Short mmCIF file of C-alpha atoms in Angstrom, two decimals:
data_model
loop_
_atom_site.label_atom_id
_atom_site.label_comp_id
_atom_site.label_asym_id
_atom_site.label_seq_id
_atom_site.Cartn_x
_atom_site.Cartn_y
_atom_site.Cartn_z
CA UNK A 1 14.55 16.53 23.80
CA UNK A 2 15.41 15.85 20.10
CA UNK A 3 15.16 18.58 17.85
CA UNK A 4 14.04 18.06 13.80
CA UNK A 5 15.30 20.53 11.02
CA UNK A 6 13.06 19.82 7.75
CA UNK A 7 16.13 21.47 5.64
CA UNK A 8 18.55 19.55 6.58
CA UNK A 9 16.34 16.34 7.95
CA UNK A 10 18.99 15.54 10.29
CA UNK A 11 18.11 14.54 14.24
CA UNK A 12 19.92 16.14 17.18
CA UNK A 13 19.83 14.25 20.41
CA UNK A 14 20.94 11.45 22.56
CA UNK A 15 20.03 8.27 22.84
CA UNK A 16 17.22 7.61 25.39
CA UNK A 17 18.04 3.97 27.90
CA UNK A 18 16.02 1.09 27.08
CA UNK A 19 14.50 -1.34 29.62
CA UNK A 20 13.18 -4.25 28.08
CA UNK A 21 9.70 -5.04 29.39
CA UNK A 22 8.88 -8.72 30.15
CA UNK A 23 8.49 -11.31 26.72
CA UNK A 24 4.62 -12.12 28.04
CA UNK A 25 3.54 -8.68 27.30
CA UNK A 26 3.12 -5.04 28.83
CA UNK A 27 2.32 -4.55 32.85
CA UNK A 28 -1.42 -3.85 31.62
CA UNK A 29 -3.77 -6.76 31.76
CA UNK A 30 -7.26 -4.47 31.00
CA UNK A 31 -9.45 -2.36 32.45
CA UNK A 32 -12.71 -2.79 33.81
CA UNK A 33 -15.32 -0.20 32.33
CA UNK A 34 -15.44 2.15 35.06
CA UNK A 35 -11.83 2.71 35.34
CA UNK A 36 -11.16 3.35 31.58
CA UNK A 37 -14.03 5.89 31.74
CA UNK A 38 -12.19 7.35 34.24
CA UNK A 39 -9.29 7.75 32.03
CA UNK A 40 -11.05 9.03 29.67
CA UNK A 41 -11.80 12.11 31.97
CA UNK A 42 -15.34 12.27 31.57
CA UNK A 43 -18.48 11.28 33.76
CA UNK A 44 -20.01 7.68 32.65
CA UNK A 45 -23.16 9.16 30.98
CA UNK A 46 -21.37 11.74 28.72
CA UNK A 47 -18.60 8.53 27.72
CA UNK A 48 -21.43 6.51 26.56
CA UNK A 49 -23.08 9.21 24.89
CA UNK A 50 -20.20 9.65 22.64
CA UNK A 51 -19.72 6.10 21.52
CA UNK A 52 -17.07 4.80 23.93
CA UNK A 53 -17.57 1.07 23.91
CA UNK A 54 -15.22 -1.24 25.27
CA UNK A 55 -14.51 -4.72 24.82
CA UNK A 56 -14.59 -7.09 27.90
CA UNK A 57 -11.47 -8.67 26.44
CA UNK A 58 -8.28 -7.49 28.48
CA UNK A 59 -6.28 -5.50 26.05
CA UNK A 60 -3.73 -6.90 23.53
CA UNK A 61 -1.11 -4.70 25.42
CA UNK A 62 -1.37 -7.80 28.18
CA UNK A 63 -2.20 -10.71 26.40
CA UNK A 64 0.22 -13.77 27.28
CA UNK A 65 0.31 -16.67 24.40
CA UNK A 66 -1.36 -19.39 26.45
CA UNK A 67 -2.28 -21.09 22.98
CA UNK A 68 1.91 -21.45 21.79
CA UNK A 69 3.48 -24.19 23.80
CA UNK A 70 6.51 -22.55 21.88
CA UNK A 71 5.89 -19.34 23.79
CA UNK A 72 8.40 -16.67 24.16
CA UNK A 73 10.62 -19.29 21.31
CA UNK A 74 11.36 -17.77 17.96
CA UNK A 75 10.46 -20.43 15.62
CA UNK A 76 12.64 -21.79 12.94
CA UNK A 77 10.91 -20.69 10.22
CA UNK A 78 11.30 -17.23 11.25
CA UNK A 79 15.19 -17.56 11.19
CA UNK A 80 17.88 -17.18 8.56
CA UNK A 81 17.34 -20.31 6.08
CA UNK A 82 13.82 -20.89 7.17
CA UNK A 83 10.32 -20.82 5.46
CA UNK A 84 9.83 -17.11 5.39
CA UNK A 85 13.28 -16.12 4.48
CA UNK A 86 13.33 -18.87 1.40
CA UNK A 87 9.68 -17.31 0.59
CA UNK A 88 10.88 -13.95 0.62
CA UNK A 89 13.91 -14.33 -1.58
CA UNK A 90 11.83 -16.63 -4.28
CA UNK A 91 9.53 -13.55 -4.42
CA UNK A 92 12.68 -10.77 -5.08
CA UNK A 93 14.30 -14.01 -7.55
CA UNK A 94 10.72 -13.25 -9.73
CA UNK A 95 11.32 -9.17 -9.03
CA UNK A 96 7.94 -8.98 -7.30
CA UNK A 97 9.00 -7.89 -4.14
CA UNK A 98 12.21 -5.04 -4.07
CA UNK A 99 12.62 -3.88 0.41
CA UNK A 100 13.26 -4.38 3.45
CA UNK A 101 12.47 -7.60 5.90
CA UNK A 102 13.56 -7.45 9.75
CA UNK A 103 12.50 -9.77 11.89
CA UNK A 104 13.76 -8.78 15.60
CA UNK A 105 12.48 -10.28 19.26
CA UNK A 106 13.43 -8.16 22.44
CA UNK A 107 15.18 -5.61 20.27
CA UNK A 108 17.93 -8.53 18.87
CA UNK A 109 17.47 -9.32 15.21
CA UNK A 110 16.66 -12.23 13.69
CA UNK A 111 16.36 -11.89 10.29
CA UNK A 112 17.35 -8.89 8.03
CA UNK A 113 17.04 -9.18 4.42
CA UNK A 114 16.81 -6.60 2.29
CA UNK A 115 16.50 -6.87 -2.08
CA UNK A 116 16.39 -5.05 -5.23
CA UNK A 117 17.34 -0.76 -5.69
CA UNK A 118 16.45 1.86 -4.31
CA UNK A 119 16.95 4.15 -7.30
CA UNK A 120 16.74 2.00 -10.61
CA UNK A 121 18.80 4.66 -12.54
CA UNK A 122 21.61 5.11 -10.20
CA UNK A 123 21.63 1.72 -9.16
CA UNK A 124 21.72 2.24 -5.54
CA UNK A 125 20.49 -1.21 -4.24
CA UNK A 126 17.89 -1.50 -0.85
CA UNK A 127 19.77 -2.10 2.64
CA UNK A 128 19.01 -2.33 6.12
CA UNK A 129 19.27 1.60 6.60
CA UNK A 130 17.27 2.46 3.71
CA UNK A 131 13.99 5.05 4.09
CA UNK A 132 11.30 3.83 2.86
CA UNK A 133 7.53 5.85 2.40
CA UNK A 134 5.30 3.80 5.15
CA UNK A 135 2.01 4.66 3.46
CA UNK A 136 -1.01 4.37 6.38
CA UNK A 137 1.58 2.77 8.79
CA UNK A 138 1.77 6.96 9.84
CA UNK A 139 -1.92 6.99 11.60
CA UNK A 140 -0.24 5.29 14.19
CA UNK A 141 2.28 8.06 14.78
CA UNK A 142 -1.03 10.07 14.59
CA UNK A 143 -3.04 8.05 16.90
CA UNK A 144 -0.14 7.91 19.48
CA UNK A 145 0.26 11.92 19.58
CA UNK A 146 -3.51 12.28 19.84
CA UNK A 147 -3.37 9.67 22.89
CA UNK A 148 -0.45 11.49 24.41
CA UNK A 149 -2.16 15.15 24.36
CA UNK A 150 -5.19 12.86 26.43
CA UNK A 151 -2.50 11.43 29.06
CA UNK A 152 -1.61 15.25 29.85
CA UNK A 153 -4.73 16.22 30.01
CA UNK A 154 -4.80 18.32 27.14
CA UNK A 155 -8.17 16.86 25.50
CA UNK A 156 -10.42 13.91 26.69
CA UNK A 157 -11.60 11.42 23.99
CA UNK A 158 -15.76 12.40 23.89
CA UNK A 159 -14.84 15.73 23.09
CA UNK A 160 -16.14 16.56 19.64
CA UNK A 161 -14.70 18.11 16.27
CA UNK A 162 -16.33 21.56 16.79
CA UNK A 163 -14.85 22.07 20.32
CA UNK A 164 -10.94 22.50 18.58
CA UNK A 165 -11.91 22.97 14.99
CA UNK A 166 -13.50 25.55 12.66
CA UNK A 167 -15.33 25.52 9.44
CA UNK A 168 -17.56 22.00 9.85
CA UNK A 169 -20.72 21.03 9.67
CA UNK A 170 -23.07 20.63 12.41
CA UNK A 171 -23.41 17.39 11.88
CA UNK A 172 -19.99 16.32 11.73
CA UNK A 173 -18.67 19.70 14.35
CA UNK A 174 -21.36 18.49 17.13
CA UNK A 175 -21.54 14.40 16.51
CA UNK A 176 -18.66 13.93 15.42
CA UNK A 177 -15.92 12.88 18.31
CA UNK A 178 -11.99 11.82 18.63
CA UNK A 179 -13.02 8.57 19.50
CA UNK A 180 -14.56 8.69 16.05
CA UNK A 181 -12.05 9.95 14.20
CA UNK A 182 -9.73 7.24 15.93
CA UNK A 183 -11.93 3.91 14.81
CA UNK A 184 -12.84 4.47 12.08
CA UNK A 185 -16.12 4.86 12.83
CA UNK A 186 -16.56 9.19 11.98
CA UNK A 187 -18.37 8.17 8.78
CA UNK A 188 -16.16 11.10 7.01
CA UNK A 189 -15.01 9.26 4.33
CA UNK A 190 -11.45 9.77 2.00
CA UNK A 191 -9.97 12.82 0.88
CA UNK A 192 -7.35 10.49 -1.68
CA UNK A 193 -10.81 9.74 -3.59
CA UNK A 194 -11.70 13.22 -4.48
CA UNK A 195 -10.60 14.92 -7.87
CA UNK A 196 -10.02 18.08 -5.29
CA UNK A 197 -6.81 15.49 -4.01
CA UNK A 198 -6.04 14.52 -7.33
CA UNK A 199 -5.47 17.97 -8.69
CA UNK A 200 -3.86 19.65 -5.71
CA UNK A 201 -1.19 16.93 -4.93
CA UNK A 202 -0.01 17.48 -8.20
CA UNK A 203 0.51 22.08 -7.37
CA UNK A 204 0.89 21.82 -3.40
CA UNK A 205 4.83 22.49 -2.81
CA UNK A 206 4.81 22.74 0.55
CA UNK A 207 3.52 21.19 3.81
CA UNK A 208 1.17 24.18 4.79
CA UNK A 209 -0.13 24.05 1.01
CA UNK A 210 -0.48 19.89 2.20
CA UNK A 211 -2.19 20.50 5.49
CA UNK A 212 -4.80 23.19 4.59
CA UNK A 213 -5.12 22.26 1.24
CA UNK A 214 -6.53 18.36 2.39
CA UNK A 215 -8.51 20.22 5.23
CA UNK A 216 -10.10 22.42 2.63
CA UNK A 217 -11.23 18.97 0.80
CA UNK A 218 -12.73 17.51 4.01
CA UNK A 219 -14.99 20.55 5.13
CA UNK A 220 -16.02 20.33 1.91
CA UNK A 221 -17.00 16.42 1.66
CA UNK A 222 -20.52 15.38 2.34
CA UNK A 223 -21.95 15.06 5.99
CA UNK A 224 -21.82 11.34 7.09
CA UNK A 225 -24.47 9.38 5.67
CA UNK A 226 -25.53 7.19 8.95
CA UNK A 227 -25.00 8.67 12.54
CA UNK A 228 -21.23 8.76 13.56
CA UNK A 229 -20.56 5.22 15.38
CA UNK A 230 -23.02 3.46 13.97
CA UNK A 231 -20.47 1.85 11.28
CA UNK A 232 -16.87 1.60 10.49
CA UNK A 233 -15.34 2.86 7.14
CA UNK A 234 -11.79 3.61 6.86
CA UNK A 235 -11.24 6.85 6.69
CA UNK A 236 -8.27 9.30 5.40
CA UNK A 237 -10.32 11.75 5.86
CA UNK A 238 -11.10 11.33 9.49
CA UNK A 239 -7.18 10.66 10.56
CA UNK A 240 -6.35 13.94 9.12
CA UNK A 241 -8.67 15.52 11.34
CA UNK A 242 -6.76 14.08 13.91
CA UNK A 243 -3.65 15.87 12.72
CA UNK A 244 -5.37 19.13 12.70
CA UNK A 245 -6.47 18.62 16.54
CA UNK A 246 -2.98 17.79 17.28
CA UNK A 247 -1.79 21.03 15.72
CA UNK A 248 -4.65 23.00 17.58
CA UNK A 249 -4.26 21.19 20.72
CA UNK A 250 -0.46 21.32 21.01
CA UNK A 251 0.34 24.41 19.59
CA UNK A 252 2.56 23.14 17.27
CA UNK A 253 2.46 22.42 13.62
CA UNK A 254 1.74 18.85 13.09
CA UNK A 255 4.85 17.88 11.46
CA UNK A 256 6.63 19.52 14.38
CA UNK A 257 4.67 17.69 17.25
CA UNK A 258 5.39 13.98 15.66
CA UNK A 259 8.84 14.89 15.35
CA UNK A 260 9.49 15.96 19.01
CA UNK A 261 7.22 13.82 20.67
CA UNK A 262 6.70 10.50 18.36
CA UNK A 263 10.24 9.74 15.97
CA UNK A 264 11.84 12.13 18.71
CA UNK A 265 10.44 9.54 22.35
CA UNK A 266 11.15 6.66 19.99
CA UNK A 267 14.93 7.32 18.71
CA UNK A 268 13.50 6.61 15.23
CA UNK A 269 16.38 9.22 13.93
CA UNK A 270 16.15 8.57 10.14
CA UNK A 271 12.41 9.03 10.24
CA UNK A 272 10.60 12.18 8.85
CA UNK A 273 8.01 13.73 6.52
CA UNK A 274 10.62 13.90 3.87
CA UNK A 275 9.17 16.27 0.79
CA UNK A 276 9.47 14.93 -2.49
CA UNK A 277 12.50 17.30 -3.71
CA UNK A 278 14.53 15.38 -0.83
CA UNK A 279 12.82 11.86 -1.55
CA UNK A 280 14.05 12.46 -5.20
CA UNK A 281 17.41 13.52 -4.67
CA UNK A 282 18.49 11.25 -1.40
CA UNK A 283 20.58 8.64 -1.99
CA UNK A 284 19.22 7.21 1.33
CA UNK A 285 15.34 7.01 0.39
CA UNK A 286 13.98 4.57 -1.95
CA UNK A 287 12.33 5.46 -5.10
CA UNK A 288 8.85 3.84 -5.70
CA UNK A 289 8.46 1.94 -8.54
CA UNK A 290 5.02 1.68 -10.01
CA UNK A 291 3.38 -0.48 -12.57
CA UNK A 292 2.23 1.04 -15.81
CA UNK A 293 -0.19 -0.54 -18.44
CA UNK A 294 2.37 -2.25 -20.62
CA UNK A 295 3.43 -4.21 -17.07
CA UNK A 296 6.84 -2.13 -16.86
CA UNK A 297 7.97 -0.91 -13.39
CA UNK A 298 8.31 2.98 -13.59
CA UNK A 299 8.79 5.97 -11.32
CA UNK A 300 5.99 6.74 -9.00
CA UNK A 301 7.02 9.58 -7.76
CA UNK A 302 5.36 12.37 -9.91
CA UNK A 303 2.15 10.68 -8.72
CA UNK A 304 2.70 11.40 -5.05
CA UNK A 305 1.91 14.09 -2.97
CA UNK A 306 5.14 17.22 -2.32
CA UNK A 307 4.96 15.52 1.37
CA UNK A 308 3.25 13.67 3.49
CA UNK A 309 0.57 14.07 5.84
CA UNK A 310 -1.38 12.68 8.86
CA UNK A 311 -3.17 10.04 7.25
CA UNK A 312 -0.33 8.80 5.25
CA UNK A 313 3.37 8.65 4.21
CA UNK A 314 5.73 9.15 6.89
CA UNK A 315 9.17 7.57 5.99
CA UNK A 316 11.33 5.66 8.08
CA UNK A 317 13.72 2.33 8.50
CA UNK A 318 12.58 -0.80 8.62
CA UNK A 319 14.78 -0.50 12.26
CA UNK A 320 12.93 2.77 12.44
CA UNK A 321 9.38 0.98 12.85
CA UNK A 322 10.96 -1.61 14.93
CA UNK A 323 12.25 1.09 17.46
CA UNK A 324 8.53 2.49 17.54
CA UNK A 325 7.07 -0.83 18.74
CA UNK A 326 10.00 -1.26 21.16
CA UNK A 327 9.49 2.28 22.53
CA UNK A 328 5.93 2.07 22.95
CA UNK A 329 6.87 -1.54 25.02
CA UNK A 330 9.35 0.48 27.02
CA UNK A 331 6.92 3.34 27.77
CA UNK A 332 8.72 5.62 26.23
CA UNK A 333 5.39 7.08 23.91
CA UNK A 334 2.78 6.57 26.71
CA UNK A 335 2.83 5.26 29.89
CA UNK A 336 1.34 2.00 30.97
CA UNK A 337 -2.09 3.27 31.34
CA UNK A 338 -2.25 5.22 28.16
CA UNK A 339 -0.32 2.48 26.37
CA UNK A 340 -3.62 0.25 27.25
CA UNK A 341 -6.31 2.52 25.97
CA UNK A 342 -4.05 2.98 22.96
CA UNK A 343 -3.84 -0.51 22.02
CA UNK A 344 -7.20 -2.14 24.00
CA UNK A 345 -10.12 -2.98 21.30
CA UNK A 346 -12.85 -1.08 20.83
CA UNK A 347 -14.98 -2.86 18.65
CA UNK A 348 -15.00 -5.33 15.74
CA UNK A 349 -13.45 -4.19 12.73
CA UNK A 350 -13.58 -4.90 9.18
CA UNK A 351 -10.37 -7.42 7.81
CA UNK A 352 -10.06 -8.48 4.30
CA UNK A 353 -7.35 -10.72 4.48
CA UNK A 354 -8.84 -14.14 5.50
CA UNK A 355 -7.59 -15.96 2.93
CA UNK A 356 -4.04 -15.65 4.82
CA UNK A 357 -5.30 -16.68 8.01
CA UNK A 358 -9.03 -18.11 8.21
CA UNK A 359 -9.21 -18.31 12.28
CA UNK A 360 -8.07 -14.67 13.08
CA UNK A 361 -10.73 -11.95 14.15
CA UNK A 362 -9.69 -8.50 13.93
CA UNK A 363 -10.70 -5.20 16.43
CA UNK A 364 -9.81 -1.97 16.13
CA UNK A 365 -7.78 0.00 18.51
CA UNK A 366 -6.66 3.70 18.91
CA UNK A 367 -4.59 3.16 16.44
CA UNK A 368 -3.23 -0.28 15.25
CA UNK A 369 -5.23 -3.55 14.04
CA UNK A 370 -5.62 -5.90 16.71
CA UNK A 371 -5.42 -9.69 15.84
CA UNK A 372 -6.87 -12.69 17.68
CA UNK A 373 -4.97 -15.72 16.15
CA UNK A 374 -4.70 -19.20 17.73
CA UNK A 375 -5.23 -17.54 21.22
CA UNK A 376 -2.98 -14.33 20.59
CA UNK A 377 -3.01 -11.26 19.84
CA UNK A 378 -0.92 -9.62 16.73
CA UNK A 379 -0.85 -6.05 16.61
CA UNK A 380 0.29 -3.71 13.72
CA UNK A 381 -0.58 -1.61 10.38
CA UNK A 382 0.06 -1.72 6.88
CA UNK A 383 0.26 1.10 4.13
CA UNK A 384 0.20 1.02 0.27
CA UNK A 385 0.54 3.48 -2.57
CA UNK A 386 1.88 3.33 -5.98
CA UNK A 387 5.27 2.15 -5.29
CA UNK A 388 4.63 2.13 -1.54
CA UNK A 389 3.99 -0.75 0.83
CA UNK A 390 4.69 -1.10 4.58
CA UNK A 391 3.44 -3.45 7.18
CA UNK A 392 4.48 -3.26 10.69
CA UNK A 393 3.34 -5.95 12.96
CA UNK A 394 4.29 -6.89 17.04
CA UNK A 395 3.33 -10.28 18.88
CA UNK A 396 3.74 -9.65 22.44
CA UNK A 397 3.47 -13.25 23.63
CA UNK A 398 6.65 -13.56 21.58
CA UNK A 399 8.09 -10.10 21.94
CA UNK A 400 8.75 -10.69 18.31
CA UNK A 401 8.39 -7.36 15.82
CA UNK A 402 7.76 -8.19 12.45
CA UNK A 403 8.65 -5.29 9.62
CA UNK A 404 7.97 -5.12 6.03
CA UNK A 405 9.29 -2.20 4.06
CA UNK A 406 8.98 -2.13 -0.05
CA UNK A 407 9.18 0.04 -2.74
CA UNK A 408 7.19 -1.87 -5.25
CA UNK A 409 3.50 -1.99 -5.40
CA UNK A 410 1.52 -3.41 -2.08
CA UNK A 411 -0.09 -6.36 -3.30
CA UNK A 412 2.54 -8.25 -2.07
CA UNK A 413 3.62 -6.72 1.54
CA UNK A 414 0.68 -8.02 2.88
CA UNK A 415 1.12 -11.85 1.41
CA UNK A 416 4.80 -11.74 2.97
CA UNK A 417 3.27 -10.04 6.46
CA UNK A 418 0.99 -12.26 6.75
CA UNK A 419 3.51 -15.47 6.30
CA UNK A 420 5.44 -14.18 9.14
CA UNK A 421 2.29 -13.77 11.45
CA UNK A 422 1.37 -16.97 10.37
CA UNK A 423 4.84 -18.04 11.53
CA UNK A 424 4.94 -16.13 14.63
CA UNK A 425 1.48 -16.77 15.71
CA UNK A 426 1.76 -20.71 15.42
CA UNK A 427 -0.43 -20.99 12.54
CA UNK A 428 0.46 -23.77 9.63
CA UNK A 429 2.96 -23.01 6.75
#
């Protein structure tokens, strides 16, 4: 059991023993219908009634690369000296990318390059062990402690908002359910939109002020416009609601639970909800660096919340979010069962980045993006603020983890993301 002190943000606890799962994937292959609904913990009927809806495809958990006659190979282009490592370093030559790159496959790097400062006016340049603010890349540290409370039985996924929370609508408290709230499909739109967000980020100082503060803002947003399930819309909003059940279910204060049971499972001991007096005055956490109007990089900080919060800005290593794939591999977040509803696709979901990669579909998940490329699957998340961008990505025909960590801007992250998958996934460079 690890224990996390937010004072001193240091980690106590040992080291947890690893056993590498095979390179074609996890021991899950998918589920028929029946036996997921079973999971689930509810009768058929009441599972449908809610929305569950479950692909025929197996789940990415299981896929195996049949389409990569260079399966299980890292390719060159991937290594030190290749295509992505050249591309990478022209981009911090022109200063538009400052971070963290790892490329690792069965927990051995492969490529670790890291550019630019951490902290402009001390001059403290990025490294391997520098924290960076992972932006979105958090809802899956959400999604996985919402998936854990189902494994032990401690909520079932058709249960709605109104049977752990207070102070909603009817038509969000009784339609509304975690399945929902997990795919993007609650309809209950983004908190980081509202004025209410924009003023209170700038006078909440601490992360009670953060938590009921943004769930003041949400019971307060507009019931969804079309019936929940009926469409996907990314939603803030709806993945904080998820942090709130967490808190009600477990009995813990959010912040607490992820600790223990997410960073804590996974060994990811530099990671935390760091508040911004600590993000300012750690050497060890990387400042972000914003663009203004004039096209000058400044401090982004003041424009950031005191903390993070379920829907957003966790920090960690770039070795960090490599440890989290490789945990939830090993079993070490969820077992194998869970670890398939987690990561099996639920739908079709909305992808913007086809310019990068014409021939990949996207589904969502309980959590990460699912990618179909070339006869794989790529599975990950990305996060962006101003001065934040993160993208973590895992290929499990390959076994490779692919992690992007920056303190600049995100336009870029998900260019250089999208090279390695394109790498990775056999697609042309």
């Amino acid at each position: 059991m690890h224990e996390r002190d937010l004072d001193s943000r240091r980690v106590v606890g040992a080291a947890g023993t690893r056993h590498r799962a095979q390179a074609n994937g996890a021991d899950v292959t998918g589920f028929s219908r029946r036996s997921v609904l079973r999971a689930l913990g509810a009768a058929g009927a009441a599972s449908a009634a809610s929305g569950v809806a479950l692909s025929a495809a197996p789940a990415p958990a299981g896929a195996a690369g049949s389409g990569s006659p260079d399966h299980g190979r890292v390719p060159d282009d991937l290594r030190p000296g290749g295509a992505y490592d050249r591309f990478v370093a022209e981009l911090a030559e022109r200063d538009e990318f400052s971070g963290t790159i790892l490329v690792s496959q069965r927990g051995r790097t492969v490529l670790s390059r890291s550019y630019g400062l951490a902290d402009k006016e001390r001059e403290i340049p990025n490294a391997r062990d520098t924290i960076f603010a992972t932006g979105s890349v958090t809802k899956l540290f959400t999604a996985i402690a919402v998936v854990q409370l189902a494994e032990r039985e401690q909520l079932r996924f058709h249960q709605t908002v109104g049977e752990f929370l207070d102070g909603f609508a009817p038509e969000v408290a009784d339609a509304v359910t975690v399945h929902h709230l997990l795919i993007h499909t609650s309809g209950l739109g983004d908190y980081v939109q509202t004025d209410a967000w924009k003023e209170g980020r700038q006078v909440w100082d601490s992360p009670e002020e953060i938590m009921a503060g943004i769930s003041g803002i949400v019971r307060g947003q507009p019931a969804p416009a079309v019936p929940p399930g009926d469409a996907e819309a990314y939603s803030n909003s709806g993945y904080h609601v998820l942090g709130e059940i967490v808190a009600a279910v477990s009995g813990q204060p959010y912040y607490d639970y992820v600790r223990e049971h997410v960073f804590g499972s996974a060994d990811m001991t530099d990671a935390d909800f760091y508040t911004k007096p600590a993000w300012r005055d750690d050497p060890r956490i990387a400042i972000p660096y914003t663009l203004d109007a004039a096209g000058d990089r400044v401090d982004a900080l003041d424009q950031l919340p005191y903390t993070g919060a379920p829907a957003g800005n966790a920090h960690a290593t770039a070795d960090g979010l490599a440890g989290f794939a490789r945990a939830l591999d090993d079993d070490d977040l969820l077992g194998s069962l869970y670890r398939g509803i987690y990561l099996d696709t639920k739908r079709p979901g909305l992808w913007s980045d086809t310019q990068d990669m014409p021939s990949q579909v996207k589904f969502n998940t309980y959590g990460p993006h699912a990618l179909l490329v070339n006869e794989q699957w790529g599975l990950g998340h990305n996060g962006g603020a101003p001065g934040i961008g993160a993208y973590l990505e895992w290929y499990p025909a390959q076994d490779i983890v692919s992690v992007v960590l920056c303190n600049y801007d995100a336009q870029m992250t998900s260019t250089i993301a999208a090279t390695a998958r394109r790498i990775a996934m056999g697609g042309d460079w």
